[in-house]
Coordinates of C-alpha atoms and ligand atoms in Angstrom, one line a residue:
M153 CA -39.7 -3.9 88.5
K154 CA -42.9 -1.8 90.4
I155 CA -42.1 1.5 91.2
I156 CA -42.9 1.7 95.2
A157 CA -41.8 5.3 96.2
V158 CA -39.3 8.3 94.6
E159 CA -37.6 10.1 97.1
A160 CA -36.2 13.3 96.4
I161 CA -33.7 14.2 99.6
P162 CA -31.7 17.7 99.7
Y163 CA -28.5 18.1 101.0
A164 CA -25.6 20.7 100.8
I165 CA -21.9 19.6 100.7
P166 CA -19.6 22.8 100.7
Y167 CA -16.9 23.2 97.8
T168 CA -13.3 24.3 99.0
H169 CA -12.8 25.8 95.8
P170 CA -16.2 27.6 94.5
L171 CA -16.6 27.8 90.7
K172 CA -17.5 31.2 89.2
F173 CA -18.5 31.7 85.9
A174 CA -20.0 34.6 83.7
S175 CA -23.3 33.3 84.8
G176 CA -23.1 33.0 88.4
S177 CA -21.0 30.9 90.9
V178 CA -21.4 28.1 93.5
E179 CA -20.3 27.7 96.7
S180 CA -22.0 24.8 97.9
A181 CA -23.5 21.5 96.2
E182 CA -26.9 22.1 97.5
H183 CA -28.4 19.3 95.2
I184 CA -31.1 16.5 95.1
L185 CA -30.6 13.0 95.3
I186 CA -33.3 11.3 93.8
R187 CA -33.9 7.8 94.5
I188 CA -36.2 5.5 92.7
W189 CA -37.2 2.3 95.3
T190 CA -38.9 -0.8 93.4
E191 CA -40.9 -3.7 94.8
D192 CA -38.2 -6.3 94.9
G193 CA -35.7 -3.6 97.2
I194 CA -34.1 -2.4 93.6
V195 CA -32.9 1.2 94.0
G196 CA -32.2 3.7 90.7
T197 CA -30.4 6.5 92.1
A198 CA -29.4 10.2 90.6
D199 CA -28.4 13.2 91.0
A200 CA -30.0 16.3 90.6
P201 CA -27.8 20.0 90.1
P202 CA -30.2 22.9 90.4
R203 CA -28.9 25.7 88.3
P204 CA -31.3 28.6 89.1
Y205 CA -29.2 31.2 86.8
T206 CA -29.4 28.4 83.9
Y207 CA -33.0 26.7 84.2
G208 CA -34.9 28.8 86.8
E209 CA -34.9 25.3 88.9
T210 CA -34.2 25.1 92.7
Q211 CA -33.5 22.7 95.2
I212 CA -36.5 23.8 96.4
S213 CA -38.8 23.6 93.0
I214 CA -36.9 20.1 92.0
K215 CA -37.9 18.0 95.6
N216 CA -41.4 19.3 95.0
V217 CA -42.1 18.5 91.6
V218 CA -40.4 14.8 91.8
E219 CA -42.4 14.4 94.5
E220 CA -45.9 16.3 94.5
I221 CA -46.5 16.1 90.7
F222 CA -44.1 13.2 89.1
A223 CA -44.1 10.6 92.2
P224 CA -47.8 10.3 92.5
Q225 CA -48.1 9.3 88.8
I226 CA -45.0 7.3 88.5
V227 CA -45.6 5.0 91.7
G228 CA -47.6 1.7 90.6
L229 CA -45.6 2.0 87.1
T230 CA -42.2 -0.3 86.8
V231 CA -38.9 0.9 86.1
F232 CA -39.3 -0.1 82.2
D233 CA -42.3 2.0 81.7
R234 CA -39.5 4.6 80.7
G235 CA -42.2 6.4 77.4
A236 CA -44.9 6.4 79.6
I237 CA -43.2 8.4 82.5
H238 CA -41.7 10.8 80.3
A239 CA -45.2 11.2 78.8
I240 CA -46.5 12.4 82.5
M241 CA -43.4 14.3 83.2
R242 CA -43.9 15.9 79.6
R243 CA -46.8 17.1 80.9
T244 CA -45.1 19.6 83.0
I245 CA -43.2 21.4 81.0
H246 CA -39.6 23.0 81.7
N247 CA -38.1 21.5 84.9
Q248 CA -35.1 19.4 82.4
V249 CA -33.3 19.1 85.7
A250 CA -36.0 17.1 87.7
K251 CA -36.7 15.6 84.8
G252 CA -33.1 14.1 84.3
A253 CA -32.4 12.4 87.2
V254 CA -35.6 11.3 87.2
D255 CA -34.7 9.8 83.9
I256 CA -31.2 8.4 84.9
A257 CA -32.8 7.0 88.3
L258 CA -34.8 4.6 85.7
W259 CA -32.0 3.8 83.4
D260 CA -30.2 3.0 86.6
A261 CA -32.8 0.6 88.5
A262 CA -33.4 -0.6 84.7
G263 CA -29.4 -2.1 84.4
K264 CA -29.6 -2.9 88.1
Y265 CA -33.1 -5.5 86.9
M266 CA -30.9 -6.6 83.3
D267 CA -27.6 -7.5 85.6
M268 CA -25.8 -4.9 82.8
P269 CA -23.9 -1.7 82.9
V270 CA -25.8 1.1 82.0
H271 CA -23.0 2.0 79.2
S272 CA -23.2 -1.0 78.0
L273 CA -27.2 -0.8 77.5
L274 CA -26.4 3.0 75.9
G275 CA -24.1 2.1 73.6
G276 CA -20.8 0.4 74.9
W277 CA -18.4 2.0 72.7
T278 CA -15.5 2.5 75.2
S279 CA -15.2 2.4 79.2
S280 CA -13.0 5.6 79.9
L281 CA -13.3 9.2 79.1
R282 CA -10.2 12.1 78.7
V283 CA -11.3 14.5 81.4
S284 CA -11.3 18.1 80.6
H285 CA -10.9 20.5 83.3
M286 CA -12.7 24.0 83.9
L287 CA -11.2 26.9 84.7
G288 CA -13.3 29.3 86.8
F289 CA -12.7 33.4 87.1
K290 CA -9.6 34.0 89.0
P291 CA -6.1 36.3 87.8
A292 CA -4.9 34.4 84.9
E293 CA -1.4 33.3 86.9
E294 CA -3.9 31.7 89.2
L295 CA -5.1 29.9 86.1
L296 CA -2.1 28.4 84.8
D297 CA -0.6 27.8 88.2
E298 CA -4.4 25.4 88.4
A299 CA -3.8 24.2 84.9
Q300 CA -0.1 23.2 85.5
R301 CA -0.9 21.3 88.8
F302 CA -3.9 19.6 86.9
G303 CA -1.9 18.1 84.4
E304 CA 0.6 17.1 87.2
E305 CA -1.5 15.3 89.1
Y306 CA -3.8 14.1 86.9
G307 CA -2.7 14.2 83.5
I308 CA -5.7 16.3 82.2
T309 CA -4.3 17.8 78.8
T310 CA -8.0 20.1 78.1
F311 CA -8.9 23.0 79.6
K312 CA -12.3 24.6 79.3
L313 CA -11.7 28.3 80.3
K314 CA -14.5 30.4 82.0
V315 CA -14.5 33.9 80.3
G316 CA -17.3 36.1 79.5
R317 CA -15.8 38.8 81.5
R318 CA -15.5 42.5 81.1
P319 CA -13.1 44.1 80.6
I320 CA -12.6 41.4 77.8
D321 CA -9.1 42.1 78.1
L322 CA -9.1 40.0 81.4
D323 CA -10.2 37.2 79.2
I324 CA -7.7 37.6 76.4
D325 CA -5.0 37.9 79.0
A326 CA -5.9 34.8 80.2
V327 CA -6.2 32.9 77.2
H328 CA -2.2 34.4 76.2
V329 CA -1.1 33.1 79.8
L330 CA -2.4 29.9 79.7
R331 CA -1.0 28.9 75.5
D332 CA 2.4 30.4 76.6
G333 CA 2.6 28.4 79.7
L334 CA 1.2 25.2 78.7
D335 CA 2.7 22.7 76.4
D336 CA 1.6 23.0 72.9
H337 CA -0.2 19.7 72.7
V338 CA -2.3 21.2 75.6
E339 CA -5.7 22.0 74.7
I340 CA -7.8 25.0 75.2
Y341 CA -11.6 25.9 74.9
L342 CA -14.0 28.7 76.2
D343 CA -17.1 29.3 77.5
A344 CA -19.0 32.4 78.3
N345 CA -21.9 31.3 79.4
R346 CA -23.4 34.5 77.7
G347 CA -21.4 36.9 79.3
W348 CA -20.2 38.9 76.3
T349 CA -22.4 40.2 73.2
A350 CA -21.7 38.6 69.8
N351 CA -19.3 41.5 68.9
E352 CA -17.1 41.3 72.0
A353 CA -16.7 37.5 71.2
L354 CA -15.6 38.5 67.7
E355 CA -13.3 40.5 69.2
V356 CA -11.9 38.2 71.5
L357 CA -11.5 35.6 68.7
R358 CA -9.9 38.0 66.4
R359 CA -7.3 39.1 69.8
T360 CA -6.8 35.2 70.3
E361 CA -5.9 34.0 66.8
G362 CA -2.4 31.7 66.7
T363 CA -3.7 30.6 70.4
G364 CA -4.7 27.0 68.9
L365 CA -8.5 27.6 71.0
T366 CA -10.9 24.7 69.6
L367 CA -14.0 25.9 70.9
L368 CA -16.5 28.7 71.9
E369 CA -19.3 27.8 74.2
E370 CA -22.5 30.2 74.8
P371 CA -20.6 33.4 73.6
C372 CA -23.4 35.7 74.2
D373 CA -27.3 35.0 74.7
A374 CA -28.6 33.0 71.8
K375 CA -31.9 35.4 71.7
E376 CA -30.3 37.8 69.8
M377 CA -30.4 35.8 66.7
M378 CA -29.1 38.6 63.9
S379 CA -25.9 39.0 65.9
R380 CA -25.3 35.2 66.9
R381 CA -25.8 34.1 63.3
R382 CA -23.6 36.6 62.5
L383 CA -20.3 35.2 65.0
V384 CA -21.4 31.3 64.1
E385 CA -20.8 32.2 60.5
K386 CA -17.5 34.5 60.9
A387 CA -16.2 32.1 63.8
A388 CA -13.0 29.8 62.5
I389 CA -13.7 27.5 65.2
P390 CA -17.2 26.2 66.0
I391 CA -20.0 27.9 68.6
V392 CA -21.0 25.4 71.3
G393 CA -24.6 26.2 72.5
D394 CA -25.2 24.7 76.0
E395 CA -27.7 26.6 78.1
S396 CA -29.5 27.3 75.0
V397 CA -30.5 23.7 74.0
P398 CA -31.4 21.9 77.1
T399 CA -33.6 19.8 74.8
A400 CA -33.1 18.1 71.4
G401 CA -36.1 20.5 70.3
D402 CA -33.9 23.3 71.4
A403 CA -31.2 21.7 70.1
S404 CA -32.4 21.5 66.5
R405 CA -33.9 25.1 66.6
E406 CA -30.1 26.4 67.2
L407 CA -28.7 24.6 64.8
L408 CA -31.0 25.0 61.8
S409 CA -31.3 28.5 62.4
G410 CA -27.6 28.8 62.7
G411 CA -27.0 29.8 66.5
C412 CA -24.4 27.6 67.1
N413 CA -22.4 24.7 65.3
A414 CA -21.7 22.0 68.2
I415 CA -23.9 20.9 71.0
C416 CA -23.1 20.6 74.5
I417 CA -24.6 17.3 76.0
K418 CA -25.3 16.9 79.5
T419 CA -26.3 14.3 81.2
A420 CA -27.6 16.4 84.2
R421 CA -30.6 18.3 82.3
S422 CA -31.1 15.9 79.7
G423 CA -30.6 12.5 81.4
F424 CA -29.8 9.8 79.5
T425 CA -33.1 9.4 77.0
E426 CA -32.8 12.8 76.1
A427 CA -29.1 13.2 75.4
T428 CA -29.6 10.2 73.0
E429 CA -32.2 12.5 70.9
I430 CA -29.8 15.2 71.1
L431 CA -26.8 13.0 70.2
G432 CA -28.5 11.7 67.1
L433 CA -29.6 14.7 66.0
C434 CA -25.9 16.2 66.3
T435 CA -24.7 12.9 64.9
G436 CA -27.9 12.9 61.7
L437 CA -26.5 16.5 61.0
G438 CA -22.7 16.2 61.2
V439 CA -21.9 18.7 64.2
D440 CA -19.1 18.1 66.9
V441 CA -20.8 16.7 70.5
T442 CA -18.9 18.0 74.2
M443 CA -19.9 16.1 77.0
G444 CA -20.6 18.8 79.5
N445 CA -20.7 19.1 83.3
Q446 CA -23.6 21.2 85.6
I447 CA -20.9 21.6 88.4
D448 CA -21.5 17.7 89.0
T449 CA -20.9 15.9 92.3
Q450 CA -19.2 12.5 91.5
V451 CA -22.5 10.7 91.0
G452 CA -23.0 13.1 88.6
S453 CA -20.3 12.9 87.0
L454 CA -20.3 9.1 86.8
A455 CA -23.6 9.5 85.0
T456 CA -21.9 11.7 82.1
V457 CA -18.9 8.9 82.0
T458 CA -21.4 6.6 81.5
F459 CA -23.9 8.1 78.7
G460 CA -20.4 9.7 77.1
A461 CA -18.2 6.5 77.1
A462 CA -21.0 4.9 74.9
H463 CA -20.9 6.5 71.8
E464 CA -18.2 6.9 69.4
A465 CA -19.3 11.1 68.9
T466 CA -19.2 11.5 72.8
A467 CA -16.5 9.9 73.5
R468 CA -14.6 11.8 70.6
R469 CA -13.7 14.9 72.6
A470 CA -12.2 14.8 76.2
A471 CA -15.4 15.4 78.5
E472 CA -16.0 17.7 81.6
L473 CA -15.4 15.6 84.6
S474 CA -13.2 17.2 87.1
N475 CA -15.7 19.8 89.0
F476 CA -15.8 17.2 91.9
L477 CA -12.0 17.4 92.8
D478 CA -13.3 20.8 94.4
M479 CA -15.8 19.6 96.7
E480 CA -15.1 18.7 100.0
D481 CA -16.9 15.6 100.3
D482 CA -19.1 13.3 98.0
L483 CA -22.3 10.5 98.5
L484 CA -20.6 8.3 96.0
A485 CA -19.3 5.1 98.9
E486 CA -16.4 4.6 96.1
P487 CA -14.8 7.6 94.7
L488 CA -14.0 8.5 91.2
K489 CA -10.6 8.7 90.1
I490 CA -8.9 10.6 87.3
V491 CA -6.1 7.9 86.4
D492 CA -3.7 9.2 83.6
G493 CA -6.3 11.8 82.6
R494 CA -9.0 9.7 82.5
I495 CA -11.9 7.9 84.2
S496 CA -13.7 4.9 83.5
A497 CA -17.4 4.1 83.3
R498 CA -18.5 1.3 85.8
P499 CA -18.4 -2.3 84.7
E500 CA -21.3 -3.6 87.7
P501 CA -24.8 -3.5 86.8
G502 CA -26.8 0.0 86.5
V503 CA -24.8 3.1 86.4
G504 CA -22.3 1.8 89.9
A505 CA -23.5 4.7 91.5
H506 CA -23.6 3.4 95.5
I507 CA -24.4 6.0 98.1
D508 CA -22.2 6.1 101.5
E509 CA -25.4 6.0 104.0
E510 CA -23.4 7.6 106.4
K511 CA -22.1 10.2 104.4
L512 CA -26.4 11.1 103.1
A513 CA -26.8 11.0 106.5
K514 CA -24.4 13.9 107.6
Y515 CA -25.0 15.9 104.6
R516 CA -29.1 16.2 104.1
S517 CA -30.7 18.9 104.5
D518 CA -33.9 17.3 105.8
N519 CA -33.5 16.3 109.3
Ligands
LIG114 C1 -21.2 25.1 81.8 O1 -20.5 24.8 81.2 O2 -21.5 26.1 81.3 C2 -22.0 26.7 84.7 C3 -23.5 26.9 85.0 C4 -23.9 25.5 84.5 O3 -25.0 25.4 84.5 O4 -23.0 24.7 84.3 C5 -21.8 25.1 84.2 C6 -20.8 25.0 83.3
LIG115 MG1 -21.0 26.1 79.2

């Protein structure tokens, strides 16, 4: 059970279809693979996707904080010393994605020790999640083609449209083109990644009334408190906090101050431990949650399914799980599959993310 090494391996896998959104874009998955090795040969695995425009972390900063600060203090503890390891990591502020990946790798190793799938250990509510597909910035007709293709090929019936563009008419038109072109039962919601002001968001909501939008995520910067609160009060649909709520403390501040009334949980930045705290807060307060995607690989998406399928509240809505389809390749040995619009958690011990060593050798960028 004792941890003997913590690896942070940088790698890069190009995207065949880069994703563009209001706060940035991703052309290549330049991530860090975290591996926690134990004396018995059990390895815990997780993926860390740096998002500098969201949390300030980079590939190099994640590698350095894990290898230089966390690893020397973690080696010698066991994979069940999660509380002690979190106390060590808390001494370094921020670095959410690095901490989240260490946490997931610990859970993965602990599951393997107990011979139990982690989704059962976390709650075991169900075995699969409905998939929501994220539509990045594109002309409206291309967005409609993409949504129709994902509907036909994968059975996906929920789409998150990336918005936050100026002029706002670009996004308003896109909503109407999607609504007119897709079946009535298809769900559409929006994520502006702080691209608008609260007043622009209100105008978009007014001019898309009747289109059945279900959620509006991070419409403007949550730091613009007064206008954001006004938006939350006036909007007829939940305003979801995403990048404003990476921790349980942030989620409670935003919910209690009226900055949002729904929460996007991302295992990539919260791990399973803090995601559990955030979920408890949300169910206790009675607000909806979504399972978000930090433009994750298959390894990262499997972590999202593992957590999301474990709980009733996280399994209720479609989870964002399809970004990996736009990547040239992945490190996961057995690919994730979307069947009838759903992805399953893995029944084997741990999270079930077996790494293809040949692919890791091919894509790692430190040799
Ligand atoms: C999202 O929900 O915002 C974009 C940046 C990031 O960190 O996650 C994505 C998707
Ligand atoms: Mg978002």
